Amino acid sequence: PALLRQIEDQAATDDFQVPKESRNMVNGDTLTALPRALRGERLRKSFALLAALHLASDQKEAGRVALAGIAALVPADRWTIFLTTETGGAVSLTPLTCRRTDAAANLPFDGELQLELFDETHSTIAEASKATHEAAGRIEAIRKSESGRRLIALPLVNADRVLGVLEGIRERAGAQNFSRTEVSLLSSLAIPIAAALANSVRIADAERLSLTDDLTKLQNARYLRQFLVNEIKRARRYHSKVAALFLDLDDFKRINDLHGHLVGSHALMEMASVILPSVRDTDCVVRYGGDEFVVILPETGVDKAWRVADRIRAKIEQHRFSGGRRLDFSLSASFGIAVFPDHALSPQQLIACADTAMYEAKAAGKNCIRIISGDAASKNPDPSESLAVPSLFQRIPDEKLIS
């Protein structure tokens, strides 16, 4: 708020300077590119929009923030952002988010949009206008009338690529065309809006990659921790169970020694394709490290967990692996099972118990399943419910295959 008051005070003169406090949050070049005719409240809302765009965590949120800010600056009956998709040389438009508005709303500076702003965002969106389709292939705004409606369509360009189109419609009787001042303001704001949409995609991709195993494309141990913490919290709340299957491939070092690590890596990729069809969409399959995998089964007790483990074990045993080189070899796996709250009371202890049971299966001759015994479970103390990543979940080796 103090920063915004400073902006408003400076806006009363022709000597507007970007405050130093804002330069880490909003690109100064973007701010100074705003039309110099902006003064007072309009300038404040423009700056608030730019700051809020910077904080958007995903593409949908960036679109909603953009439309909430635009609606507060330029009156229209409907604002819509369409994303462009190019297939075979043809450009199609897909609605990202739409906002109908009867009155301008204030966009909070800190980007924490109030719930009423989202309540005005509608999922039912009309098809893109002819002007919008035309704007998808241009770099400047299009302003025209269609069927008695006043329209403006601005391409959202980032890195010389049209990411989408911002469409505004005034459809009430006697509605005025969008003025040159409004077009100038919208054209300036289209630049940071496009940047926010592009950045949100990059952020989402980076987050997804940080939670995904590069080799198998399964989830990784970091994702496992998040998933397991949430599922155990839910199980505590609803008095349900969560089962963990810990499986380790038997004698996998033999494959690496006979055929090389590239074949071993491909075998692990094949293993992912064997496990996934055997579980539900709500289950979590993780490459824990090397040739170890973990399967988390929400709302699952011991008996059902055993059946799932045996189904996976049988499919692994029956599958003929090629190693990506038209080879023909078989693999097997040893399974350990532990269930919350029967054997463990925390995420860390649940994984530790399943791991211990897996080693019991190895000792019993491999290619079999063991449930953690009561005595073994009692030897795995319940760690504190710390949000720090436990050392157990940090066993994520490089792509070197271990057995």
XYZ file of C-alpha atoms in Angstrom:
403
model
C 0.000 0.000 0.000
C 2.793 2.466 0.790
C 4.347 1.718 -2.583
C 1.048 2.355 -4.341
C 0.604 5.670 -2.515
C 4.041 6.668 -3.762
C 2.998 5.795 -7.317
C -0.211 7.802 -6.993
C 1.688 10.840 -5.689
C 4.151 10.667 -8.570
C 1.321 10.163 -11.044
C 0.048 13.652 -10.315
C 3.107 15.068 -12.061
C 4.801 14.412 -15.381
C 7.926 13.151 -13.616
C 6.940 9.520 -13.075
C 9.791 7.209 -12.065
C 9.601 3.504 -11.374
C 10.052 3.088 -7.589
C 13.155 1.165 -6.610
C 11.056 -1.229 -4.498
C 9.203 -2.385 -7.605
C 12.135 -3.189 -9.824
C 12.625 -6.707 -8.463
C 8.927 -7.456 -8.905
C 8.036 -5.782 -12.195
C 10.206 -5.101 -15.210
C 10.899 -1.378 -15.273
C 10.781 -1.285 -19.073
C 7.246 -2.635 -18.933
C 6.130 0.039 -16.501
C 7.623 2.918 -18.441
C 6.008 1.543 -21.600
C 2.569 2.307 -20.173
C 0.850 5.271 -21.861
C 1.991 8.544 -20.287
C -1.620 9.720 -20.231
C -2.319 7.331 -17.356
C -2.790 9.143 -14.082
C -4.031 8.470 -10.586
C -6.270 5.448 -10.080
C -5.779 4.031 -13.566
C -2.014 4.068 -13.162
C -2.344 2.441 -9.772
C -4.504 -0.362 -11.192
C -2.107 -0.879 -14.092
C 0.833 -1.247 -11.743
C -1.161 -3.587 -9.482
C -1.984 -5.762 -12.485
C 1.672 -5.985 -13.515
C 2.724 -6.908 -9.985
C -0.002 -9.549 -9.670
C 0.918 -11.091 -13.037
C 4.453 -11.544 -11.751
C 3.119 -13.680 -8.882
C 0.843 -15.949 -10.952
C 1.770 -19.587 -10.350
C 0.136 -21.200 -13.388
C -1.357 -20.300 -16.743
C -4.953 -20.380 -15.542
C -4.164 -18.050 -12.657
C -2.223 -15.720 -14.955
C -5.255 -15.543 -17.242
C -7.638 -14.837 -14.383
C -5.373 -12.164 -12.928
C -5.054 -10.554 -16.351
C -8.805 -10.442 -16.943
C -9.546 -9.164 -13.440
C -7.047 -6.346 -13.956
C -8.193 -5.539 -17.490
C -11.847 -5.426 -16.381
C -10.915 -2.898 -13.708
C -9.207 -0.679 -16.281
C -11.297 -0.904 -19.449
C -15.077 -1.459 -19.297
C -16.518 -4.244 -21.452
C -19.293 -6.796 -21.169
C -16.919 -9.705 -21.636
C -13.177 -10.297 -21.628
C -11.721 -13.583 -22.844
C -8.223 -14.969 -23.340
C -7.862 -17.549 -26.106
C -4.723 -19.681 -26.464
C -3.432 -20.521 -29.928
C -2.509 -24.019 -31.075
C -0.881 -24.676 -34.432
C -1.544 -28.046 -36.057
C -0.492 -28.770 -39.613
C -0.124 -25.088 -40.402
C -3.650 -24.259 -39.174
C -4.110 -22.122 -36.057
C -6.921 -23.009 -33.659
C -8.110 -21.000 -30.654
C -8.921 -22.548 -27.278
C -10.508 -20.457 -24.493
C -8.323 -20.252 -21.383
C -10.586 -18.147 -19.180
C -13.497 -15.755 -19.567
C -14.816 -12.926 -17.423
C -18.117 -11.127 -17.642
C -18.299 -7.915 -15.686
C -20.906 -5.302 -14.859
C -18.618 -2.989 -12.919
C -14.894 -2.452 -12.512
C -13.275 -4.304 -9.629
C -10.158 -3.343 -7.710
C -7.239 -5.713 -8.109
C -5.312 -6.058 -4.823
C -1.674 -5.038 -5.184
C -0.264 -8.161 -3.557
C -1.830 -10.443 -6.152
C -3.953 -12.330 -3.611
C -7.150 -12.052 -5.643
C -10.320 -12.018 -3.599
C -12.711 -14.909 -4.083
C -15.378 -12.683 -5.582
C -13.093 -12.027 -8.542
C -12.983 -15.726 -9.274
C -16.736 -16.047 -8.775
C -17.208 -13.737 -11.758
C -15.075 -15.945 -13.982
C -17.267 -18.166 -16.123
C -16.271 -21.482 -17.655
C -18.897 -21.233 -20.405
C -17.272 -19.260 -23.198
C -18.625 -18.315 -26.609
C -16.636 -19.083 -29.722
C -13.918 -16.685 -30.769
C -15.044 -13.824 -32.985
C -13.834 -13.276 -36.534
C -11.695 -10.409 -35.244
C -10.046 -12.745 -32.741
C -9.239 -15.311 -35.425
C -7.816 -12.506 -37.543
C -5.714 -11.194 -34.641
C -4.172 -14.647 -34.127
C -2.182 -14.101 -37.318
C -1.164 -10.503 -36.681
C 0.922 -8.503 -34.238
C -1.282 -5.436 -33.819
C -4.701 -4.903 -32.246
C -7.880 -5.208 -34.297
C -10.837 -2.973 -33.491
C -14.134 -3.452 -35.330
C -17.880 -4.070 -35.109
C -19.492 -7.481 -35.621
C -23.239 -8.118 -35.518
C -23.848 -4.915 -33.589
C -21.107 -5.653 -31.063
C -17.986 -3.569 -30.483
C -14.906 -5.773 -30.397
C -11.218 -5.484 -29.754
C -8.763 -8.344 -30.257
C -5.121 -8.051 -29.199
C -2.547 -10.737 -30.027
C -0.505 -11.835 -27.004
C 3.008 -12.065 -28.425
C 6.050 -13.441 -26.626
C 9.408 -14.173 -28.274
C 7.943 -13.453 -31.730
C 5.222 -16.057 -31.193
C 1.508 -15.404 -30.812
C 0.558 -17.315 -27.656
C -3.051 -16.223 -27.664
C -5.523 -13.407 -28.161
C -7.139 -11.057 -25.638
C -10.711 -10.367 -26.750
C -13.000 -7.643 -25.391
C -16.669 -7.298 -26.350
C -19.184 -4.530 -25.738
C -22.572 -5.869 -26.755
C -25.101 -3.617 -25.074
C -27.242 -1.255 -27.115
C -25.480 2.050 -27.718
C -22.067 0.699 -26.708
C -19.147 2.858 -27.799
C -16.107 1.695 -29.732
C -12.933 1.116 -27.760
C -11.109 4.443 -27.708
C -7.557 5.038 -28.915
C -6.483 5.601 -25.321
C -7.958 2.243 -24.310
C -6.328 0.505 -27.272
C -2.984 2.063 -26.338
C -3.313 0.905 -22.731
C -4.409 -2.607 -23.709
C -1.593 -2.914 -26.249
C 0.926 -2.027 -23.536
C -0.567 -4.501 -21.062
C -0.706 -7.289 -23.664
C 3.094 -7.541 -23.497
C 3.387 -8.458 -19.772
C 0.244 -10.611 -20.002
C 1.855 -12.671 -22.778
C 5.077 -12.888 -20.757
C 3.151 -14.103 -17.693
C 1.406 -16.794 -19.737
C 4.731 -17.960 -21.183
C 6.496 -17.899 -17.809
C 3.704 -19.846 -16.110
C 4.125 -22.642 -18.655
C 7.880 -22.730 -18.053
C 7.343 -22.785 -14.283
C 4.828 -25.631 -14.578
C 7.222 -27.590 -16.804
C 10.084 -27.060 -14.351
C 7.943 -28.178 -11.407
C 6.767 -31.237 -13.313
C 10.336 -32.178 -14.244
C 11.492 -31.744 -10.647
C 8.940 -34.367 -9.582
C 9.519 -36.805 -12.453
C 12.172 -39.461 -12.959
C 14.061 -38.649 -16.158
C 14.497 -42.252 -17.248
C 11.153 -43.956 -16.590
C 8.924 -40.836 -16.527
C 7.440 -42.151 -13.288
C 7.217 -39.905 -10.236
C 10.384 -39.536 -8.177
C 11.144 -39.655 -4.454
C 10.444 -35.935 -4.017
C 6.929 -36.422 -5.355
C 6.547 -39.539 -3.196
C 7.146 -37.517 -0.061
C 4.517 -34.910 -0.997
C 1.983 -37.540 -2.040
C 2.485 -39.706 1.025
C 2.250 -36.812 3.483
C -1.053 -35.738 1.932
C -2.487 -39.264 1.799
C -1.619 -40.038 5.405
C -3.163 -36.757 6.538
C -6.306 -37.733 4.642
C -6.238 -41.249 6.091
C -6.003 -39.837 9.615
C -8.929 -37.518 8.957
C -11.196 -40.210 7.493
C -9.862 -43.195 9.485
C -8.787 -45.054 6.359
C -5.630 -46.925 5.384
C -2.668 -46.326 3.067
C -0.546 -49.220 1.782
C 3.034 -49.014 0.547
C 4.593 -51.622 -1.753
C 8.383 -51.560 -1.940
C 9.760 -53.686 -4.779
C 13.332 -54.363 -5.786
C 14.316 -56.205 -8.969
C 16.085 -59.492 -8.317
C 19.661 -59.930 -9.547
C 19.417 -56.870 -11.764
C 23.193 -56.484 -11.714
C 23.351 -59.600 -13.893
C 21.548 -57.744 -16.707
C 23.963 -54.838 -16.498
C 26.978 -57.151 -16.449
C 25.776 -59.284 -19.384
C 24.297 -56.640 -21.669
C 25.495 -53.251 -20.427
C 23.866 -50.328 -18.667
C 21.983 -49.084 -21.729
C 20.058 -52.350 -21.840
C 19.516 -52.096 -18.097
C 18.171 -48.568 -18.463
C 15.739 -49.658 -21.165
C 14.626 -52.572 -18.987
C 13.737 -50.093 -16.249
C 11.658 -48.137 -18.759
C 9.891 -51.372 -19.710
C 9.347 -52.083 -16.025
C 7.411 -48.835 -15.668
C 5.098 -49.908 -18.501
C 4.510 -53.243 -16.746
C 3.664 -51.737 -13.347
C 1.424 -48.834 -14.379
C -1.439 -50.864 -15.943
C -1.685 -52.897 -12.734
C -2.688 -49.978 -10.493
C -5.446 -47.379 -10.306
C -5.177 -43.824 -11.555
C -5.376 -42.667 -7.929
C -2.348 -44.762 -6.936
C 1.212 -43.455 -7.061
C 4.055 -45.317 -8.798
C 7.558 -44.068 -8.037
C 11.015 -44.965 -9.190
C 12.650 -44.720 -5.789
C 16.203 -45.149 -7.020
C 18.245 -47.567 -9.119
C 16.126 -50.704 -9.564
C 13.792 -49.941 -6.641
C 10.163 -48.911 -7.091
C 7.476 -47.845 -4.634
C 3.713 -48.074 -5.152
C 1.395 -46.163 -2.810
C -2.194 -47.422 -2.595
C -4.598 -45.005 -0.846
C -7.599 -46.475 0.979
C -6.054 -49.938 0.825
C -5.573 -52.512 3.571
C -3.240 -55.486 3.830
C -5.339 -58.015 1.889
C -5.949 -55.770 -1.108
C -2.321 -54.587 -1.082
C -1.200 -58.235 -1.233
C -3.423 -58.881 -4.255
C -2.070 -55.820 -6.069
C 1.524 -56.791 -5.261
C 0.964 -60.357 -6.470
C -0.624 -59.089 -9.695
C 2.399 -56.871 -10.381
C 4.812 -59.659 -9.400
C 3.151 -62.112 -11.801
C 3.149 -59.616 -14.676
C 6.849 -58.895 -14.167
C 7.629 -62.622 -14.085
C 5.652 -63.260 -17.293
C 6.946 -60.267 -19.241
C 9.714 -60.786 -21.791
C 12.095 -57.829 -21.722
C 13.911 -56.685 -24.864
C 16.278 -54.106 -23.408
C 15.698 -52.011 -26.519
C 17.876 -54.396 -28.551
C 15.523 -57.233 -29.464
C 16.882 -59.313 -26.623
C 14.706 -61.763 -24.748
C 15.181 -62.043 -21.009
C 13.047 -62.246 -17.890
C 13.121 -60.451 -14.554
C 11.522 -60.905 -11.167
C 11.019 -58.686 -8.142
C 10.794 -59.022 -4.373
C 7.996 -57.111 -2.626
C 7.588 -55.675 0.846
C 4.243 -54.424 2.166
C 3.441 -52.066 5.022
C 0.161 -50.339 5.839
C -0.728 -47.167 7.706
C -1.794 -47.260 10.518
C -1.406 -51.034 11.021
C 2.397 -51.045 10.836
C 3.475 -47.397 10.744
C 2.238 -44.011 11.931
C 4.193 -41.660 9.678
C 5.255 -41.455 6.011
C 8.883 -42.109 6.884
C 8.116 -45.147 9.006
C 5.750 -46.553 6.376
C 8.470 -46.545 3.703
C 11.030 -47.921 6.156
C 8.727 -50.796 7.111
C 7.948 -51.671 3.487
C 11.682 -51.570 2.731
C 12.398 -53.923 5.638
C 9.702 -56.322 4.443
C 11.231 -56.296 0.959
C 14.560 -57.470 2.398
C 12.670 -60.251 4.180
C 11.334 -61.306 0.759
C 14.891 -61.312 -0.611
C 16.013 -63.518 2.271
C 13.083 -65.881 1.637
C 14.304 -66.684 -1.880
C 13.278 -63.655 -3.975
C 10.346 -63.286 -6.394
C 7.918 -63.285 -3.483
C 5.972 -60.968 -1.177
C 6.360 -60.310 2.522
C 4.306 -58.186 4.906
C 6.234 -56.387 7.606
C 6.070 -58.371 10.828
C 5.041 -56.785 14.089
C 8.501 -57.250 15.585
C 10.226 -55.698 12.574
C 7.795 -52.780 12.518
C 8.493 -52.027 16.173
C 12.201 -51.712 15.352
C 11.435 -48.821 12.990
C 10.789 -45.905 15.375
C 8.229 -43.309 14.373
C 10.164 -40.228 13.211
C 8.830 -36.767 13.954
C 6.380 -35.275 11.495
C 8.961 -32.825 10.176
C 8.367 -31.162 6.817
C 12.064 -31.456 6.015
C 12.901 -34.126 3.464
C 14.042 -37.140 5.512
C 17.314 -38.786 4.599
C 15.384 -41.903 3.624
C 13.696 -39.939 0.833
C 16.987 -38.507 -0.371
C 18.315 -41.801 -1.726
C 18.050 -40.702 -5.324
C 21.225 -41.816 -7.101
C 22.272 -40.662 -10.532
C 21.264 -42.714 -13.531
C 23.845 -45.336 -12.537
C 21.951 -48.574 -12.105
C 22.470 -50.316 -8.797
C 21.365 -53.712 -7.556
